[in-house]
Amino acid sequence: MKIRENKRPCGAIFLIVFCLLLLPHTALAWPGLVVGISDGDTITVLRNGREQVKIRLYGIDCPEKRQAWGNRAAQATGRLCTGKVVDIQETDIDRYGRTVAVVALPDGLTLQEELVAEGMAWVWPKYCKLPVCLEWSEIEGKARDGKVGLWRDAEPIPPWEWRRLEK
């Protein structure tokens, strides 16, 4: 009996790629040890124990360092994740070459969610397009109503407007 030779190996490759696309995005996440904080929305993680990767937090914007609440936002980020192994779910690369990602903390919550809940970040409507952004916006509304963090200020200025005014 002669076994038929498969002349279409790309069919198997297509099937594997198709199955990978069906996996939840978190299945494609990678772990990293947080080794640095640049500001409230930018961290550095150690990937595979040797490669430092700068991560820009997806979907949120924290006050700039020279802006009101900027230093406190950076401190909050440090308190929440420095020295911890987090899961990095990449979404993009920004114009500065940073990996844009959703960062899951060891307790399963995202760093973004925690910063928004503590009133240390805005959900950035221009860039936050994933379904989770609706949840983060609701959390932001609760922080705003409760005057948590930067929402204690009478009229906090979103960082994207502050940067525009500084130019």
PDB file of C-alpha atoms in Angstrom:
ATOM      1  CA  MET A   1       0.000   0.000   0.000  1.00  0.00           C
ATOM      2  CA  LYS A   2       1.409   3.345  -1.017  1.00  0.00           C
ATOM      3  CA  ILE A   3       0.966   6.242   1.409  1.00  0.00           C
ATOM      4  CA  ARG A   4      -0.073   9.424  -0.265  1.00  0.00           C
ATOM      5  CA  GLU A   5       2.476  12.196   0.115  1.00  0.00           C
ATOM      6  CA  ASN A   6       1.132  15.488   1.474  1.00  0.00           C
ATOM      7  CA  LYS A   7       1.865  18.056  -1.204  1.00  0.00           C
ATOM      8  CA  ARG A   8       0.234  20.865   0.760  1.00  0.00           C
ATOM      9  CA  PRO A   9       2.312  21.483   3.907  1.00  0.00           C
ATOM     10  CA  CYS A  10       1.061  25.060   3.974  1.00  0.00           C
ATOM     11  CA  GLY A  11      -2.376  23.699   4.902  1.00  0.00           C
ATOM     12  CA  ALA A  12      -1.022  22.535   8.255  1.00  0.00           C
ATOM     13  CA  ILE A  13       0.731  25.849   8.803  1.00  0.00           C
ATOM     14  CA  PHE A  14      -2.477  27.712   7.985  1.00  0.00           C
ATOM     15  CA  LEU A  15      -4.389  25.573  10.503  1.00  0.00           C
ATOM     16  CA  ILE A  16      -1.830  26.267  13.253  1.00  0.00           C
ATOM     17  CA  VAL A  17      -1.839  30.019  12.585  1.00  0.00           C
ATOM     18  CA  PHE A  18      -5.652  30.054  12.466  1.00  0.00           C
ATOM     19  CA  CYS A  19      -5.855  28.248  15.839  1.00  0.00           C
ATOM     20  CA  LEU A  20      -3.364  30.690  17.386  1.00  0.00           C
ATOM     21  CA  LEU A  21      -5.516  33.606  16.243  1.00  0.00           C
ATOM     22  CA  LEU A  22      -8.492  32.074  18.035  1.00  0.00           C
ATOM     23  CA  LEU A  23      -6.651  31.956  21.372  1.00  0.00           C
ATOM     24  CA  PRO A  24      -7.432  34.718  23.836  1.00  0.00           C
ATOM     25  CA  HIS A  25      -4.852  37.491  23.762  1.00  0.00           C
ATOM     26  CA  THR A  26      -3.759  36.626  27.306  1.00  0.00           C
ATOM     27  CA  ALA A  27      -2.540  33.274  26.007  1.00  0.00           C
ATOM     28  CA  LEU A  28       0.044  35.262  24.049  1.00  0.00           C
ATOM     29  CA  ALA A  29       1.143  37.270  27.077  1.00  0.00           C
ATOM     30  CA  TRP A  30       4.656  36.918  28.423  1.00  0.00           C
ATOM     31  CA  PRO A  31       5.931  37.302  32.000  1.00  0.00           C
ATOM     32  CA  GLY A  32       8.377  40.001  33.016  1.00  0.00           C
ATOM     33  CA  LEU A  33       9.922  41.258  36.228  1.00  0.00           C
ATOM     34  CA  VAL A  34       9.301  44.980  36.774  1.00  0.00           C
ATOM     35  CA  VAL A  35      12.726  46.562  37.301  1.00  0.00           C
ATOM     36  CA  GLY A  36      12.046  50.246  36.663  1.00  0.00           C
ATOM     37  CA  ILE A  37       9.469  53.033  36.610  1.00  0.00           C
ATOM     38  CA  SER A  38       9.969  55.945  34.209  1.00  0.00           C
ATOM     39  CA  ASP A  39       6.706  57.668  35.089  1.00  0.00           C
ATOM     40  CA  GLY A  40       3.133  56.740  35.940  1.00  0.00           C
ATOM     41  CA  ASP A  41       2.419  55.052  32.625  1.00  0.00           C
ATOM     42  CA  THR A  42       5.823  53.696  31.578  1.00  0.00           C
ATOM     43  CA  ILE A  43       7.647  50.796  33.212  1.00  0.00           C
ATOM     44  CA  THR A  44      10.674  48.661  32.386  1.00  0.00           C
ATOM     45  CA  VAL A  45      10.450  44.886  32.656  1.00  0.00           C
ATOM     46  CA  LEU A  46      13.071  42.192  32.429  1.00  0.00           C
ATOM     47  CA  ARG A  47      12.057  39.575  29.853  1.00  0.00           C
ATOM     48  CA  ASN A  48      13.609  36.110  30.029  1.00  0.00           C
ATOM     49  CA  GLY A  49      15.831  37.337  32.841  1.00  0.00           C
ATOM     50  CA  ARG A  50      18.065  39.390  30.533  1.00  0.00           C
ATOM     51  CA  GLU A  51      16.263  41.670  28.037  1.00  0.00           C
ATOM     52  CA  GLN A  52      14.998  45.000  29.359  1.00  0.00           C
ATOM     53  CA  VAL A  53      11.779  46.088  27.636  1.00  0.00           C
ATOM     54  CA  LYS A  54      10.224  49.531  28.084  1.00  0.00           C
ATOM     55  CA  ILE A  55       6.432  49.199  28.385  1.00  0.00           C
ATOM     56  CA  ARG A  56       3.957  52.030  27.774  1.00  0.00           C
ATOM     57  CA  LEU A  57       0.684  51.203  29.518  1.00  0.00           C
ATOM     58  CA  TYR A  58      -2.092  50.725  26.980  1.00  0.00           C
ATOM     59  CA  GLY A  59      -5.178  52.912  27.086  1.00  0.00           C
ATOM     60  CA  ILE A  60      -4.391  55.252  29.967  1.00  0.00           C
ATOM     61  CA  ASP A  61      -2.470  58.467  30.468  1.00  0.00           C
ATOM     62  CA  CYS A  62      -0.977  59.491  33.804  1.00  0.00           C
ATOM     63  CA  PRO A  63      -0.022  63.049  34.698  1.00  0.00           C
ATOM     64  CA  GLU A  64       3.434  64.056  33.504  1.00  0.00           C
ATOM     65  CA  LYS A  65       6.203  64.320  36.112  1.00  0.00           C
ATOM     66  CA  ARG A  66       6.164  68.150  36.018  1.00  0.00           C
ATOM     67  CA  GLN A  67       2.362  68.192  36.146  1.00  0.00           C
ATOM     68  CA  ALA A  68       0.271  68.100  39.325  1.00  0.00           C
ATOM     69  CA  TRP A  69      -0.021  64.497  40.533  1.00  0.00           C
ATOM     70  CA  GLY A  70       2.763  63.328  38.196  1.00  0.00           C
ATOM     71  CA  ASN A  71       5.161  62.244  40.928  1.00  0.00           C
ATOM     72  CA  ARG A  72       2.374  60.612  42.919  1.00  0.00           C
ATOM     73  CA  ALA A  73       1.265  58.676  39.831  1.00  0.00           C
ATOM     74  CA  ALA A  74       4.823  57.394  39.341  1.00  0.00           C
ATOM     75  CA  GLN A  75       4.986  56.437  43.033  1.00  0.00           C
ATOM     76  CA  ALA A  76       1.666  54.591  42.769  1.00  0.00           C
ATOM     77  CA  THR A  77       2.909  52.674  39.746  1.00  0.00           C
ATOM     78  CA  GLY A  78       6.073  51.764  41.627  1.00  0.00           C
ATOM     79  CA  ARG A  79       4.168  50.626  44.694  1.00  0.00           C
ATOM     80  CA  LEU A  80       1.834  48.470  42.601  1.00  0.00           C
ATOM     81  CA  CYS A  81       4.382  46.648  40.482  1.00  0.00           C
ATOM     82  CA  THR A  82       8.088  47.189  41.260  1.00  0.00           C
ATOM     83  CA  GLY A  83       9.822  43.878  41.886  1.00  0.00           C
ATOM     84  CA  LYS A  84       6.781  41.863  40.822  1.00  0.00           C
ATOM     85  CA  VAL A  85       6.427  39.448  37.938  1.00  0.00           C
ATOM     86  CA  VAL A  86       3.639  40.745  35.705  1.00  0.00           C
ATOM     87  CA  ASP A  87       2.078  39.452  32.494  1.00  0.00           C
ATOM     88  CA  ILE A  88       2.618  41.641  29.445  1.00  0.00           C
ATOM     89  CA  GLN A  89      -0.066  41.514  26.755  1.00  0.00           C
ATOM     90  CA  GLU A  90       1.374  43.458  23.845  1.00  0.00           C
ATOM     91  CA  THR A  91      -0.979  45.576  21.749  1.00  0.00           C
ATOM     92  CA  ASP A  92       1.353  47.790  19.706  1.00  0.00           C
ATOM     93  CA  ILE A  93       4.706  49.557  19.415  1.00  0.00           C
ATOM     94  CA  ASP A  94       4.538  53.336  19.864  1.00  0.00           C
ATOM     95  CA  ARG A  95       6.419  56.003  17.916  1.00  0.00           C
ATOM     96  CA  TYR A  96       9.199  55.966  20.520  1.00  0.00           C
ATOM     97  CA  GLY A  97       9.771  52.222  20.074  1.00  0.00           C
ATOM     98  CA  ARG A  98       8.152  51.272  23.375  1.00  0.00           C
ATOM     99  CA  THR A  99       5.989  48.196  23.648  1.00  0.00           C
ATOM    100  CA  VAL A 100       2.401  49.239  24.348  1.00  0.00           C
ATOM    101  CA  ALA A 101       0.723  46.647  26.553  1.00  0.00           C
ATOM    102  CA  VAL A 102      -1.918  45.721  29.054  1.00  0.00           C
ATOM    103  CA  VAL A 103      -0.079  44.752  32.247  1.00  0.00           C
ATOM    104  CA  ALA A 104      -1.652  42.117  34.493  1.00  0.00           C
ATOM    105  CA  LEU A 105      -0.555  42.159  38.120  1.00  0.00           C
ATOM    106  CA  PRO A 106      -0.041  38.953  40.127  1.00  0.00           C
ATOM    107  CA  ASP A 107      -3.529  39.331  41.684  1.00  0.00           C
ATOM    108  CA  GLY A 108      -5.105  39.225  38.192  1.00  0.00           C
ATOM    109  CA  LEU A 109      -6.080  42.895  38.037  1.00  0.00           C
ATOM    110  CA  THR A 110      -4.454  45.144  35.486  1.00  0.00           C
ATOM    111  CA  LEU A 111      -2.046  47.901  36.404  1.00  0.00           C
ATOM    112  CA  GLN A 112      -4.174  50.229  34.296  1.00  0.00           C
ATOM    113  CA  GLU A 113      -7.321  49.400  36.273  1.00  0.00           C
ATOM    114  CA  GLU A 114      -5.563  49.964  39.593  1.00  0.00           C
ATOM    115  CA  LEU A 115      -4.110  53.335  38.546  1.00  0.00           C
ATOM    116  CA  VAL A 116      -7.480  54.535  37.256  1.00  0.00           C
ATOM    117  CA  ALA A 117      -9.227  53.357  40.454  1.00  0.00           C
ATOM    118  CA  GLU A 118      -6.668  55.215  42.595  1.00  0.00           C
ATOM    119  CA  GLY A 119      -7.281  58.412  40.621  1.00  0.00           C
ATOM    120  CA  MET A 120      -3.771  58.405  39.157  1.00  0.00           C
ATOM    121  CA  ALA A 121      -4.695  58.129  35.469  1.00  0.00           C
ATOM    122  CA  TRP A 122      -7.226  59.010  32.836  1.00  0.00           C
ATOM    123  CA  VAL A 123      -8.612  56.486  30.400  1.00  0.00           C
ATOM    124  CA  TRP A 124      -7.322  57.884  27.104  1.00  0.00           C
ATOM    125  CA  PRO A 125     -10.308  57.857  24.703  1.00  0.00           C
ATOM    126  CA  LYS A 126      -8.152  58.497  21.634  1.00  0.00           C
ATOM    127  CA  TYR A 127      -6.187  55.268  22.157  1.00  0.00           C
ATOM    128  CA  CYS A 128      -8.273  53.039  24.425  1.00  0.00           C
ATOM    129  CA  LYS A 129     -10.337  50.937  22.023  1.00  0.00           C
ATOM    130  CA  LEU A 130     -10.423  47.425  23.555  1.00  0.00           C
ATOM    131  CA  PRO A 131     -13.647  46.258  25.259  1.00  0.00           C
ATOM    132  CA  VAL A 132     -11.956  46.553  28.679  1.00  0.00           C
ATOM    133  CA  CYS A 133     -11.817  50.325  28.149  1.00  0.00           C
ATOM    134  CA  LEU A 134     -15.527  50.562  28.959  1.00  0.00           C
ATOM    135  CA  GLU A 135     -14.860  48.986  32.362  1.00  0.00           C
ATOM    136  CA  TRP A 136     -11.913  51.288  32.973  1.00  0.00           C
ATOM    137  CA  SER A 137     -14.085  54.297  32.066  1.00  0.00           C
ATOM    138  CA  GLU A 138     -16.677  53.217  34.631  1.00  0.00           C
ATOM    139  CA  ILE A 139     -13.919  52.869  37.232  1.00  0.00           C
ATOM    140  CA  GLU A 140     -12.654  56.332  36.315  1.00  0.00           C
ATOM    141  CA  GLY A 141     -16.175  57.719  36.804  1.00  0.00           C
ATOM    142  CA  LYS A 142     -16.329  56.207  40.298  1.00  0.00           C
ATOM    143  CA  ALA A 143     -12.934  57.680  41.192  1.00  0.00           C
ATOM    144  CA  ARG A 144     -14.036  61.054  39.827  1.00  0.00           C
ATOM    145  CA  ASP A 145     -17.333  60.967  41.768  1.00  0.00           C
ATOM    146  CA  GLY A 146     -15.485  59.898  44.924  1.00  0.00           C
ATOM    147  CA  LYS A 147     -12.847  62.613  44.474  1.00  0.00           C
ATOM    148  CA  VAL A 148     -10.082  60.016  44.633  1.00  0.00           C
ATOM    149  CA  GLY A 149      -6.500  61.007  43.779  1.00  0.00           C
ATOM    150  CA  LEU A 150      -6.187  63.699  41.123  1.00  0.00           C
ATOM    151  CA  TRP A 151      -9.975  64.074  41.098  1.00  0.00           C
ATOM    152  CA  ARG A 152      -9.601  66.034  44.356  1.00  0.00           C
ATOM    153  CA  ASP A 153      -8.428  68.973  42.233  1.00  0.00           C
ATOM    154  CA  ALA A 154     -11.176  71.307  41.061  1.00  0.00           C
ATOM    155  CA  GLU A 155     -10.288  71.001  37.371  1.00  0.00           C
ATOM    156  CA  PRO A 156      -7.558  68.441  36.696  1.00  0.00           C
ATOM    157  CA  ILE A 157      -5.981  68.812  33.250  1.00  0.00           C
ATOM    158  CA  PRO A 158      -5.642  65.630  31.200  1.00  0.00           C
ATOM    159  CA  PRO A 159      -1.973  65.011  30.326  1.00  0.00           C
ATOM    160  CA  TRP A 160      -2.593  65.128  26.570  1.00  0.00           C
ATOM    161  CA  GLU A 161      -3.964  68.687  26.996  1.00  0.00           C
ATOM    162  CA  TRP A 162      -1.191  69.639  29.435  1.00  0.00           C
ATOM    163  CA  ARG A 163       1.474  68.519  26.925  1.00  0.00           C
ATOM    164  CA  ARG A 164      -0.201  70.556  24.181  1.00  0.00           C
ATOM    165  CA  LEU A 165      -0.253  73.650  26.420  1.00  0.00           C
ATOM    166  CA  GLU A 166       3.418  73.191  27.334  1.00  0.00           C
ATOM    167  CA  LYS A 167       4.569  73.362  23.697  1.00  0.00           C
TER     168      LYS A 167
END
